[in-house]
PDB file of C-alpha atoms in Angstrom:
ATOM      1  CA  UNK A   1       4.233 -21.490 -12.700  1.00  0.00           C
ATOM      2  CA  UNK A   2       5.068 -17.697 -12.165  1.00  0.00           C
ATOM      3  CA  UNK A   3       5.696 -15.499 -15.311  1.00  0.00           C
ATOM      4  CA  UNK A   4       6.997 -11.950 -15.937  1.00  0.00           C
ATOM      5  CA  UNK A   5       3.649 -10.052 -16.921  1.00  0.00           C
ATOM      6  CA  UNK A   6       3.415  -7.031 -19.061  1.00  0.00           C
ATOM      7  CA  UNK A   7       1.631  -4.095 -17.718  1.00  0.00           C
ATOM      8  CA  UNK A   8      -1.916  -3.481 -17.898  1.00  0.00           C
ATOM      9  CA  UNK A   9      -2.608  -2.104 -21.158  1.00  0.00           C
ATOM     10  CA  UNK A  10      -5.852  -0.277 -19.799  1.00  0.00           C
ATOM     11  CA  UNK A  11      -3.856   1.812 -17.364  1.00  0.00           C
ATOM     12  CA  UNK A  12      -4.385   3.308 -14.032  1.00  0.00           C
ATOM     13  CA  UNK A  13      -5.198   6.686 -15.125  1.00  0.00           C
ATOM     14  CA  UNK A  14      -7.545   5.476 -17.669  1.00  0.00           C
ATOM     15  CA  UNK A  15      -9.110   3.319 -14.598  1.00  0.00           C
ATOM     16  CA  UNK A  16      -8.906   6.106 -12.577  1.00  0.00           C
ATOM     17  CA  UNK A  17     -12.875   7.053 -12.771  1.00  0.00           C
ATOM     18  CA  UNK A  18     -13.657   3.673 -11.670  1.00  0.00           C
ATOM     19  CA  UNK A  19     -11.102   3.906  -9.240  1.00  0.00           C
ATOM     20  CA  UNK A  20     -12.620   6.805  -7.915  1.00  0.00           C
ATOM     21  CA  UNK A  21     -15.752   4.937  -6.924  1.00  0.00           C
ATOM     22  CA  UNK A  22     -14.353   2.478  -4.970  1.00  0.00           C
ATOM     23  CA  UNK A  23     -12.027   5.312  -3.229  1.00  0.00           C
ATOM     24  CA  UNK A  24     -14.798   7.054  -1.767  1.00  0.00           C
ATOM     25  CA  UNK A  25     -15.852   4.149   0.374  1.00  0.00           C
ATOM     26  CA  UNK A  26     -12.241   3.887   1.361  1.00  0.00           C
ATOM     27  CA  UNK A  27     -11.789   7.228   2.232  1.00  0.00           C
ATOM     28  CA  UNK A  28     -14.808   7.150   4.681  1.00  0.00           C
ATOM     29  CA  UNK A  29     -13.521   3.879   6.274  1.00  0.00           C
ATOM     30  CA  UNK A  30     -10.002   5.333   6.430  1.00  0.00           C
ATOM     31  CA  UNK A  31     -11.482   8.150   8.845  1.00  0.00           C
ATOM     32  CA  UNK A  32     -13.589   5.703  10.983  1.00  0.00           C
ATOM     33  CA  UNK A  33     -10.913   2.835  11.326  1.00  0.00           C
ATOM     34  CA  UNK A  34      -8.236   2.991  14.419  1.00  0.00           C
ATOM     35  CA  UNK A  35      -6.114   5.691  12.283  1.00  0.00           C
ATOM     36  CA  UNK A  36      -8.910   8.145  13.041  1.00  0.00           C
ATOM     37  CA  UNK A  37      -7.056   9.771  15.767  1.00  0.00           C
ATOM     38  CA  UNK A  38      -4.395  11.252  12.525  1.00  0.00           C
ATOM     39  CA  UNK A  39      -7.799  12.779  11.081  1.00  0.00           C
ATOM     40  CA  UNK A  40      -9.561  14.014  14.246  1.00  0.00           C
ATOM     41  CA  UNK A  41      -6.736  16.138  15.770  1.00  0.00           C
ATOM     42  CA  UNK A  42      -8.499  19.060  17.453  1.00  0.00           C
ATOM     43  CA  UNK A  43      -6.158  21.629  15.763  1.00  0.00           C
ATOM     44  CA  UNK A  44      -5.044  24.796  16.572  1.00  0.00           C
ATOM     45  CA  UNK A  45      -5.996  27.346  13.806  1.00  0.00           C
ATOM     46  CA  UNK A  46      -9.638  27.140  11.973  1.00  0.00           C
ATOM     47  CA  UNK A  47      -8.919  26.844   8.571  1.00  0.00           C
ATOM     48  CA  UNK A  48     -12.236  26.286   6.769  1.00  0.00           C
ATOM     49  CA  UNK A  49     -15.637  24.108   6.340  1.00  0.00           C
ATOM     50  CA  UNK A  50     -16.280  20.850   4.361  1.00  0.00           C
ATOM     51  CA  UNK A  51     -19.297  18.315   4.245  1.00  0.00           C
ATOM     52  CA  UNK A  52     -19.747  16.200   7.128  1.00  0.00           C
ATOM     53  CA  UNK A  53     -18.867  12.549   6.485  1.00  0.00           C
ATOM     54  CA  UNK A  54     -20.058   9.332   8.497  1.00  0.00           C
ATOM     55  CA  UNK A  55     -17.931   9.103  11.190  1.00  0.00           C
ATOM     56  CA  UNK A  56     -16.691  12.708  11.838  1.00  0.00           C
ATOM     57  CA  UNK A  57     -17.154  14.467  15.415  1.00  0.00           C
ATOM     58  CA  UNK A  58     -20.504  15.954  15.581  1.00  0.00           C
ATOM     59  CA  UNK A  59     -19.257  18.495  17.905  1.00  0.00           C
ATOM     60  CA  UNK A  60     -17.174  19.852  14.862  1.00  0.00           C
ATOM     61  CA  UNK A  61     -20.426  20.875  13.185  1.00  0.00           C
ATOM     62  CA  UNK A  62     -20.686  24.545  12.244  1.00  0.00           C
ATOM     63  CA  UNK A  63     -24.308  25.019  12.690  1.00  0.00           C
ATOM     64  CA  UNK A  64     -24.398  28.288  10.672  1.00  0.00           C
ATOM     65  CA  UNK A  65     -23.093  26.878   7.743  1.00  0.00           C
ATOM     66  CA  UNK A  66     -25.494  23.667   8.225  1.00  0.00           C
ATOM     67  CA  UNK A  67     -28.468  25.986   8.516  1.00  0.00           C
ATOM     68  CA  UNK A  68     -27.567  28.102   5.600  1.00  0.00           C
ATOM     69  CA  UNK A  69     -26.714  25.058   3.174  1.00  0.00           C
ATOM     70  CA  UNK A  70     -29.504  22.641   4.086  1.00  0.00           C
ATOM     71  CA  UNK A  71     -26.759  20.029   5.147  1.00  0.00           C
ATOM     72  CA  UNK A  72     -24.273  19.299   7.585  1.00  0.00           C
ATOM     73  CA  UNK A  73     -20.741  21.063   7.129  1.00  0.00           C
ATOM     74  CA  UNK A  74     -18.119  20.785   9.637  1.00  0.00           C
ATOM     75  CA  UNK A  75     -15.215  22.926  11.018  1.00  0.00           C
ATOM     76  CA  UNK A  76     -11.815  21.735   9.335  1.00  0.00           C
ATOM     77  CA  UNK A  77      -8.762  22.793  11.291  1.00  0.00           C
ATOM     78  CA  UNK A  78      -5.249  23.207   9.785  1.00  0.00           C
ATOM     79  CA  UNK A  79      -4.249  19.930  11.743  1.00  0.00           C
ATOM     80  CA  UNK A  80      -6.982  18.006   9.768  1.00  0.00           C
ATOM     81  CA  UNK A  81      -5.888  18.966   6.185  1.00  0.00           C
ATOM     82  CA  UNK A  82      -1.815  18.420   6.794  1.00  0.00           C
ATOM     83  CA  UNK A  83      -2.257  14.684   7.320  1.00  0.00           C
ATOM     84  CA  UNK A  84       0.394  12.846   5.490  1.00  0.00           C
ATOM     85  CA  UNK A  85      -0.282   9.864   3.967  1.00  0.00           C
ATOM     86  CA  UNK A  86       3.010   8.340   2.111  1.00  0.00           C
ATOM     87  CA  UNK A  87       3.465   5.407  -0.117  1.00  0.00           C
ATOM     88  CA  UNK A  88       6.517   2.944   0.034  1.00  0.00           C
ATOM     89  CA  UNK A  89       6.298   0.961  -3.297  1.00  0.00           C
ATOM     90  CA  UNK A  90       8.259  -1.938  -4.530  1.00  0.00           C
ATOM     91  CA  UNK A  91       8.911  -2.302  -8.167  1.00  0.00           C
ATOM     92  CA  UNK A  92      11.759  -4.919  -8.113  1.00  0.00           C
ATOM     93  CA  UNK A  93      11.694  -7.741 -10.532  1.00  0.00           C
ATOM     94  CA  UNK A  94       9.893 -10.479  -8.325  1.00  0.00           C
ATOM     95  CA  UNK A  95       7.030  -7.790  -8.441  1.00  0.00           C
ATOM     96  CA  UNK A  96       6.557  -8.562 -12.303  1.00  0.00           C
ATOM     97  CA  UNK A  97       5.624 -11.994 -11.662  1.00  0.00           C
ATOM     98  CA  UNK A  98       2.469 -13.827 -11.447  1.00  0.00           C
ATOM     99  CA  UNK A  99       0.677 -16.967 -12.356  1.00  0.00           C
ATOM    100  CA  UNK A 100      -3.029 -16.099 -13.256  1.00  0.00           C
ATOM    101  CA  UNK A 101      -2.789 -13.110 -15.891  1.00  0.00           C
ATOM    102  CA  UNK A 102      -1.851 -10.601 -13.145  1.00  0.00           C
ATOM    103  CA  UNK A 103       1.461  -9.485 -11.822  1.00  0.00           C
ATOM    104  CA  UNK A 104       2.302  -8.566  -8.156  1.00  0.00           C
ATOM    105  CA  UNK A 105       2.965  -4.950  -9.328  1.00  0.00           C
ATOM    106  CA  UNK A 106      -0.243  -4.753 -10.985  1.00  0.00           C
ATOM    107  CA  UNK A 107      -1.731  -5.451  -7.870  1.00  0.00           C
ATOM    108  CA  UNK A 108       0.226  -3.242  -5.971  1.00  0.00           C
ATOM    109  CA  UNK A 109      -0.074  -0.414  -8.235  1.00  0.00           C
ATOM    110  CA  UNK A 110      -3.888  -0.900  -8.006  1.00  0.00           C
ATOM    111  CA  UNK A 111      -4.129  -1.006  -4.406  1.00  0.00           C
ATOM    112  CA  UNK A 112      -1.819   2.371  -4.120  1.00  0.00           C
ATOM    113  CA  UNK A 113      -3.757   4.231  -6.330  1.00  0.00           C
ATOM    114  CA  UNK A 114      -6.830   3.518  -4.466  1.00  0.00           C
ATOM    115  CA  UNK A 115      -5.492   4.563  -1.208  1.00  0.00           C
ATOM    116  CA  UNK A 116      -3.860   7.592  -2.996  1.00  0.00           C
ATOM    117  CA  UNK A 117      -7.251   8.595  -4.378  1.00  0.00           C
ATOM    118  CA  UNK A 118      -8.946   8.157  -1.054  1.00  0.00           C
ATOM    119  CA  UNK A 119      -6.501   9.818   0.812  1.00  0.00           C
ATOM    120  CA  UNK A 120      -6.725  12.710  -1.307  1.00  0.00           C
ATOM    121  CA  UNK A 121     -10.730  12.867  -0.837  1.00  0.00           C
ATOM    122  CA  UNK A 122      -9.980  13.266   2.935  1.00  0.00           C
ATOM    123  CA  UNK A 123      -7.666  16.233   2.310  1.00  0.00           C
ATOM    124  CA  UNK A 124      -4.532  14.826   2.906  1.00  0.00           C
ATOM    125  CA  UNK A 125      -1.245  15.573   1.836  1.00  0.00           C
ATOM    126  CA  UNK A 126       0.334  12.617  -0.282  1.00  0.00           C
ATOM    127  CA  UNK A 127       3.862  11.528  -1.110  1.00  0.00           C
ATOM    128  CA  UNK A 128       5.627   8.368  -2.251  1.00  0.00           C
ATOM    129  CA  UNK A 129       8.911   6.575  -3.072  1.00  0.00           C
ATOM    130  CA  UNK A 130       9.127   3.665  -5.728  1.00  0.00           C
ATOM    131  CA  UNK A 131      12.017   1.485  -5.875  1.00  0.00           C
ATOM    132  CA  UNK A 132      13.692  -1.486  -7.402  1.00  0.00           C
ATOM    133  CA  UNK A 133      17.507  -1.780  -7.309  1.00  0.00           C
ATOM    134  CA  UNK A 134      17.315   1.674  -7.099  1.00  0.00           C
ATOM    135  CA  UNK A 135      15.144   4.501  -6.013  1.00  0.00           C
ATOM    136  CA  UNK A 136      13.232   5.446  -9.159  1.00  0.00           C
ATOM    137  CA  UNK A 137      10.905   8.293  -7.804  1.00  0.00           C
ATOM    138  CA  UNK A 138      10.215  10.052  -4.516  1.00  0.00           C
ATOM    139  CA  UNK A 139       8.013  12.976  -3.869  1.00  0.00           C
ATOM    140  CA  UNK A 140       7.675  14.368  -0.191  1.00  0.00           C
ATOM    141  CA  UNK A 141       4.056  14.834   1.091  1.00  0.00           C
ATOM    142  CA  UNK A 142       2.188  17.689  -0.733  1.00  0.00           C
ATOM    143  CA  UNK A 143      -1.531  18.058  -1.004  1.00  0.00           C
ATOM    144  CA  UNK A 144      -3.607  19.020  -4.472  1.00  0.00           C
ATOM    145  CA  UNK A 145      -4.755  17.785  -7.437  1.00  0.00           C
ATOM    146  CA  UNK A 146      -1.137  18.053  -8.934  1.00  0.00           C
ATOM    147  CA  UNK A 147       0.591  15.885  -6.482  1.00  0.00           C
ATOM    148  CA  UNK A 148      -2.187  13.196  -7.115  1.00  0.00           C
ATOM    149  CA  UNK A 149      -1.878  13.315 -10.800  1.00  0.00           C
ATOM    150  CA  UNK A 150       2.071  13.263 -10.437  1.00  0.00           C
ATOM    151  CA  UNK A 151       1.926  10.081  -8.617  1.00  0.00           C
ATOM    152  CA  UNK A 152      -0.722   8.370 -10.308  1.00  0.00           C
ATOM    153  CA  UNK A 153       1.106   9.167 -13.632  1.00  0.00           C
ATOM    154  CA  UNK A 154       4.207   7.523 -12.346  1.00  0.00           C
ATOM    155  CA  UNK A 155       2.496   4.607 -10.913  1.00  0.00           C
ATOM    156  CA  UNK A 156       1.323   4.229 -14.617  1.00  0.00           C
ATOM    157  CA  UNK A 157       4.695   4.441 -16.022  1.00  0.00           C
ATOM    158  CA  UNK A 158       6.022   1.857 -13.838  1.00  0.00           C
ATOM    159  CA  UNK A 159       7.818  -1.038 -16.286  1.00  0.00           C
ATOM    160  CA  UNK A 160      10.427  -3.919 -15.583  1.00  0.00           C
ATOM    161  CA  UNK A 161      13.906  -2.621 -14.787  1.00  0.00           C
ATOM    162  CA  UNK A 162      17.141  -4.355 -15.538  1.00  0.00           C
ATOM    163  CA  UNK A 163      17.993  -3.506 -12.165  1.00  0.00           C
ATOM    164  CA  UNK A 164      18.819  -6.599  -9.961  1.00  0.00           C
ATOM    165  CA  UNK A 165      17.810  -6.545  -6.193  1.00  0.00           C
ATOM    166  CA  UNK A 166      15.654  -4.501  -4.042  1.00  0.00           C
ATOM    167  CA  UNK A 167      16.821  -1.494  -2.137  1.00  0.00           C
ATOM    168  CA  UNK A 168      13.539  -1.842   0.457  1.00  0.00           C
ATOM    169  CA  UNK A 169      15.884  -1.155   3.153  1.00  0.00           C
ATOM    170  CA  UNK A 170      17.175   1.816   1.881  1.00  0.00           C
ATOM    171  CA  UNK A 171      13.507   2.995   0.766  1.00  0.00           C
ATOM    172  CA  UNK A 172      12.319   2.599   4.203  1.00  0.00           C
ATOM    173  CA  UNK A 173      15.152   4.588   5.526  1.00  0.00           C
ATOM    174  CA  UNK A 174      14.596   7.416   3.446  1.00  0.00           C
ATOM    175  CA  UNK A 175      11.041   7.501   3.884  1.00  0.00           C
ATOM    176  CA  UNK A 176      11.701   7.834   7.772  1.00  0.00           C
ATOM    177  CA  UNK A 177      13.990  10.900   6.878  1.00  0.00           C
ATOM    178  CA  UNK A 178      11.553  12.280   4.754  1.00  0.00           C
ATOM    179  CA  UNK A 179       8.618  12.497   6.850  1.00  0.00           C
ATOM    180  CA  UNK A 180       8.635  15.498   9.461  1.00  0.00           C
ATOM    181  CA  UNK A 181       5.599  14.536  11.177  1.00  0.00           C
ATOM    182  CA  UNK A 182       3.354  11.640  12.409  1.00  0.00           C
ATOM    183  CA  UNK A 183       2.244   9.896   9.014  1.00  0.00           C
ATOM    184  CA  UNK A 184       0.079   6.957   7.839  1.00  0.00           C
ATOM    185  CA  UNK A 185       2.467   4.939   5.692  1.00  0.00           C
ATOM    186  CA  UNK A 186       1.501   2.104   3.327  1.00  0.00           C
ATOM    187  CA  UNK A 187       4.579  -0.158   2.784  1.00  0.00           C
ATOM    188  CA  UNK A 188       3.563  -2.459  -0.576  1.00  0.00           C
ATOM    189  CA  UNK A 189       5.984  -5.047  -1.277  1.00  0.00           C
ATOM    190  CA  UNK A 190       6.365  -9.057  -1.426  1.00  0.00           C
ATOM    191  CA  UNK A 191       9.048  -8.310   1.107  1.00  0.00           C
ATOM    192  CA  UNK A 192      11.293 -10.773  -0.311  1.00  0.00           C
ATOM    193  CA  UNK A 193      14.421  -8.853   0.116  1.00  0.00           C
ATOM    194  CA  UNK A 194      16.847  -9.007   3.145  1.00  0.00           C
ATOM    195  CA  UNK A 195      17.663  -6.685   5.661  1.00  0.00           C
ATOM    196  CA  UNK A 196      14.488  -4.190   5.692  1.00  0.00           C
ATOM    197  CA  UNK A 197      13.564  -5.309   9.169  1.00  0.00           C
ATOM    198  CA  UNK A 198      15.062  -2.841  11.555  1.00  0.00           C
ATOM    199  CA  UNK A 199      14.381  -0.003   9.038  1.00  0.00           C
ATOM    200  CA  UNK A 200      10.629  -1.034   8.943  1.00  0.00           C
ATOM    201  CA  UNK A 201      10.323  -0.941  12.621  1.00  0.00           C
ATOM    202  CA  UNK A 202      12.391   2.294  12.706  1.00  0.00           C
ATOM    203  CA  UNK A 203       9.646   3.817  10.310  1.00  0.00           C
ATOM    204  CA  UNK A 204       6.931   2.618  12.872  1.00  0.00           C
ATOM    205  CA  UNK A 205       8.278   4.476  15.789  1.00  0.00           C
ATOM    206  CA  UNK A 206       7.003   8.132  14.941  1.00  0.00           C
ATOM    207  CA  UNK A 207       4.211   6.725  11.978  1.00  0.00           C
ATOM    208  CA  UNK A 208       1.357   4.425  11.744  1.00  0.00           C
ATOM    209  CA  UNK A 209       2.449   1.892   9.344  1.00  0.00           C
ATOM    210  CA  UNK A 210       0.393  -0.718   7.257  1.00  0.00           C
ATOM    211  CA  UNK A 211       2.773  -3.442   5.500  1.00  0.00           C
ATOM    212  CA  UNK A 212       0.871  -4.873   2.444  1.00  0.00           C
ATOM    213  CA  UNK A 213       2.292  -7.876   1.367  1.00  0.00           C
ATOM    214  CA  UNK A 214       1.467  -8.955  -2.292  1.00  0.00           C
ATOM    215  CA  UNK A 215       1.274 -12.547  -2.734  1.00  0.00           C
ATOM    216  CA  UNK A 216       0.479 -14.966  -5.595  1.00  0.00           C
ATOM    217  CA  UNK A 217      -1.035 -18.342  -5.533  1.00  0.00           C
ATOM    218  CA  UNK A 218       2.832 -19.789  -6.659  1.00  0.00           C
ATOM    219  CA  UNK A 219       4.258 -18.728  -3.321  1.00  0.00           C
ATOM    220  CA  UNK A 220       2.729 -21.989  -1.342  1.00  0.00           C
ATOM    221  CA  UNK A 221       2.184 -24.296  -4.366  1.00  0.00           C
ATOM    222  CA  UNK A 222       3.762 -25.011  -7.889  1.00  0.00           C
ATOM    223  CA  UNK A 223       1.868 -26.641 -10.604  1.00  0.00           C
ATOM    224  CA  UNK A 224       3.022 -30.482 -10.904  1.00  0.00           C
ATOM    225  CA  UNK A 225       5.077 -30.192 -14.186  1.00  0.00           C
ATOM    226  CA  UNK A 226       7.726 -32.407 -13.417  1.00  0.00           C
ATOM    227  CA  UNK A 227      11.464 -31.061 -13.161  1.00  0.00           C
ATOM    228  CA  UNK A 228      11.707 -26.987 -13.318  1.00  0.00           C
ATOM    229  CA  UNK A 229      14.288 -25.210 -14.089  1.00  0.00           C
ATOM    230  CA  UNK A 230      14.002 -22.239 -11.646  1.00  0.00           C
ATOM    231  CA  UNK A 231      15.703 -18.951 -12.134  1.00  0.00           C
ATOM    232  CA  UNK A 232      15.680 -16.068  -9.459  1.00  0.00           C
ATOM    233  CA  UNK A 233      14.720 -12.721 -11.296  1.00  0.00           C
ATOM    234  CA  UNK A 234      16.977 -10.393  -9.054  1.00  0.00           C
ATOM    235  CA  UNK A 235      19.919 -12.731  -8.765  1.00  0.00           C
ATOM    236  CA  UNK A 236      22.070 -15.297 -11.179  1.00  0.00           C
ATOM    237  CA  UNK A 237      20.619 -18.275  -9.055  1.00  0.00           C
ATOM    238  CA  UNK A 238      19.147 -21.196 -11.002  1.00  0.00           C
ATOM    239  CA  UNK A 239      17.977 -24.679  -9.677  1.00  0.00           C
ATOM    240  CA  UNK A 240      15.870 -27.303 -10.774  1.00  0.00           C
ATOM    241  CA  UNK A 241      12.776 -28.165  -8.411  1.00  0.00           C
ATOM    242  CA  UNK A 242      10.898 -31.334  -8.531  1.00  0.00           C
ATOM    243  CA  UNK A 243       7.497 -30.142  -8.565  1.00  0.00           C
ATOM    244  CA  UNK A 244       6.087 -33.665  -8.614  1.00  0.00           C
ATOM    245  CA  UNK A 245       7.537 -34.692  -5.174  1.00  0.00           C
ATOM    246  CA  UNK A 246       5.197 -34.610  -2.147  1.00  0.00           C
ATOM    247  CA  UNK A 247       7.767 -34.116  -0.070  1.00  0.00           C
ATOM    248  CA  UNK A 248       9.038 -31.052  -1.965  1.00  0.00           C
ATOM    249  CA  UNK A 249       5.734 -29.777  -2.272  1.00  0.00           C
ATOM    250  CA  UNK A 250       5.236 -30.079   1.538  1.00  0.00           C
ATOM    251  CA  UNK A 251       8.414 -28.174   1.855  1.00  0.00           C
ATOM    252  CA  UNK A 252       7.787 -25.324  -0.454  1.00  0.00           C
ATOM    253  CA  UNK A 253       4.555 -24.810   1.644  1.00  0.00           C
ATOM    254  CA  UNK A 254       6.155 -24.793   4.913  1.00  0.00           C
ATOM    255  CA  UNK A 255       8.835 -22.561   3.913  1.00  0.00           C
ATOM    256  CA  UNK A 256       6.497 -20.061   2.546  1.00  0.00           C
ATOM    257  CA  UNK A 257       4.219 -20.142   5.753  1.00  0.00           C
ATOM    258  CA  UNK A 258       7.184 -20.067   7.795  1.00  0.00           C
ATOM    259  CA  UNK A 259       8.397 -17.245   6.122  1.00  0.00           C
ATOM    260  CA  UNK A 260       5.064 -15.173   6.190  1.00  0.00           C
ATOM    261  CA  UNK A 261       4.380 -16.043   9.915  1.00  0.00           C
ATOM    262  CA  UNK A 262       8.051 -14.375  10.584  1.00  0.00           C
ATOM    263  CA  UNK A 263       7.029 -11.218   8.608  1.00  0.00           C
ATOM    264  CA  UNK A 264       3.642 -10.976  10.422  1.00  0.00           C
ATOM    265  CA  UNK A 265       5.136 -11.628  13.905  1.00  0.00           C
ATOM    266  CA  UNK A 266       7.837  -8.758  13.285  1.00  0.00           C
ATOM    267  CA  UNK A 267       4.908  -6.453  12.017  1.00  0.00           C
ATOM    268  CA  UNK A 268       2.819  -6.925  15.110  1.00  0.00           C
ATOM    269  CA  UNK A 269       6.033  -6.996  17.654  1.00  0.00           C
ATOM    270  CA  UNK A 270       6.691  -3.176  16.442  1.00  0.00           C
ATOM    271  CA  UNK A 271       3.072  -2.016  16.286  1.00  0.00           C
ATOM    272  CA  UNK A 272       2.795  -2.355  12.370  1.00  0.00           C
ATOM    273  CA  UNK A 273      -0.426  -3.547  10.867  1.00  0.00           C
ATOM    274  CA  UNK A 274      -0.030  -6.186   8.453  1.00  0.00           C
ATOM    275  CA  UNK A 275      -1.968  -7.419   5.420  1.00  0.00           C
ATOM    276  CA  UNK A 276      -1.749  -9.797   2.984  1.00  0.00           C
ATOM    277  CA  UNK A 277      -3.134  -8.988  -0.840  1.00  0.00           C
ATOM    278  CA  UNK A 278      -3.170 -11.849  -3.483  1.00  0.00           C
ATOM    279  CA  UNK A 279      -3.064 -11.036  -7.268  1.00  0.00           C
ATOM    280  CA  UNK A 280      -6.141 -13.154  -7.474  1.00  0.00           C
ATOM    281  CA  UNK A 281      -8.148 -10.702  -5.328  1.00  0.00           C
ATOM    282  CA  UNK A 282      -9.659  -7.498  -5.531  1.00  0.00           C
ATOM    283  CA  UNK A 283      -7.585  -4.750  -4.201  1.00  0.00           C
ATOM    284  CA  UNK A 284     -10.734  -2.525  -3.261  1.00  0.00           C
ATOM    285  CA  UNK A 285     -12.415  -5.357  -1.351  1.00  0.00           C
ATOM    286  CA  UNK A 286      -9.551  -6.404   0.818  1.00  0.00           C
ATOM    287  CA  UNK A 287      -8.767  -2.874   1.613  1.00  0.00           C
ATOM    288  CA  UNK A 288     -12.219  -2.395   2.384  1.00  0.00           C
ATOM    289  CA  UNK A 289     -12.383  -5.400   4.942  1.00  0.00           C
ATOM    290  CA  UNK A 290      -9.322  -4.220   6.267  1.00  0.00           C
ATOM    291  CA  UNK A 291     -10.574  -0.886   7.336  1.00  0.00           C
ATOM    292  CA  UNK A 292     -13.646  -2.264   8.445  1.00  0.00           C
ATOM    293  CA  UNK A 293     -12.005  -4.480  10.775  1.00  0.00           C
ATOM    294  CA  UNK A 294      -9.864  -1.859  12.261  1.00  0.00           C
ATOM    295  CA  UNK A 295     -13.066   0.328  12.829  1.00  0.00           C
ATOM    296  CA  UNK A 296     -14.181  -2.274  15.166  1.00  0.00           C
ATOM    297  CA  UNK A 297     -10.938  -2.148  17.125  1.00  0.00           C
TER     298      UNK A 297
END
């Protein structure tokens, strides 16, 4: 049975050094995936040089610096450095639920932290909007370690809110207005709110969007514990669920499958990349497999 879980006592900031190890791999995979066009614009103004990474265009190698340093360096243009990576993170009440000692929000926050660190390693500007029943944090894209730490610290401070509902629809509309240039946007949510679909599609018109659906085993199957009083954490709704009933269990499973299929179809129809991440999975491994698949397309 899902329960409201408290935040991980270790904290993302304390885990940062461990996350950085996985993030360095993701940084390279992000550059090699089919988002690489965002990283490899030819640029209009030479800015600096940096060390060569696997997958970089060999034509960008600065042979003079390479000979001087004894290892390959590439020319970096202003367009490369100004890539925006943006995060839309759901912290509504349903995200605090989990069934195996880890809440959806912990899973979502760890995934966001990994992607944030990876983007920063690639020299990207990063920004974010966090929301529940209200917009709780908003930062336009900006580069530098101060911005990275600002977003990480707010990820680390997320606590359960008394605000009911979710303003995913408004957060997506806000992100669309905030982003002035084409960006790579990660929308991380359980996507249980209503009315967001149109704004998600609009966000994808001028941006590359990855929709990360945070799931839990109870989405598809409830424990057999008899008659269960179910309370919706984001509304006054209450009902009794017959968890021992085979018909009910089949209906629960089919309804979840229908909901996920509808979400996935909507994403694909509008050029959005759908990705499911369970609370029982390692976010680093799931994200790594995702970028590796994109690199093969």
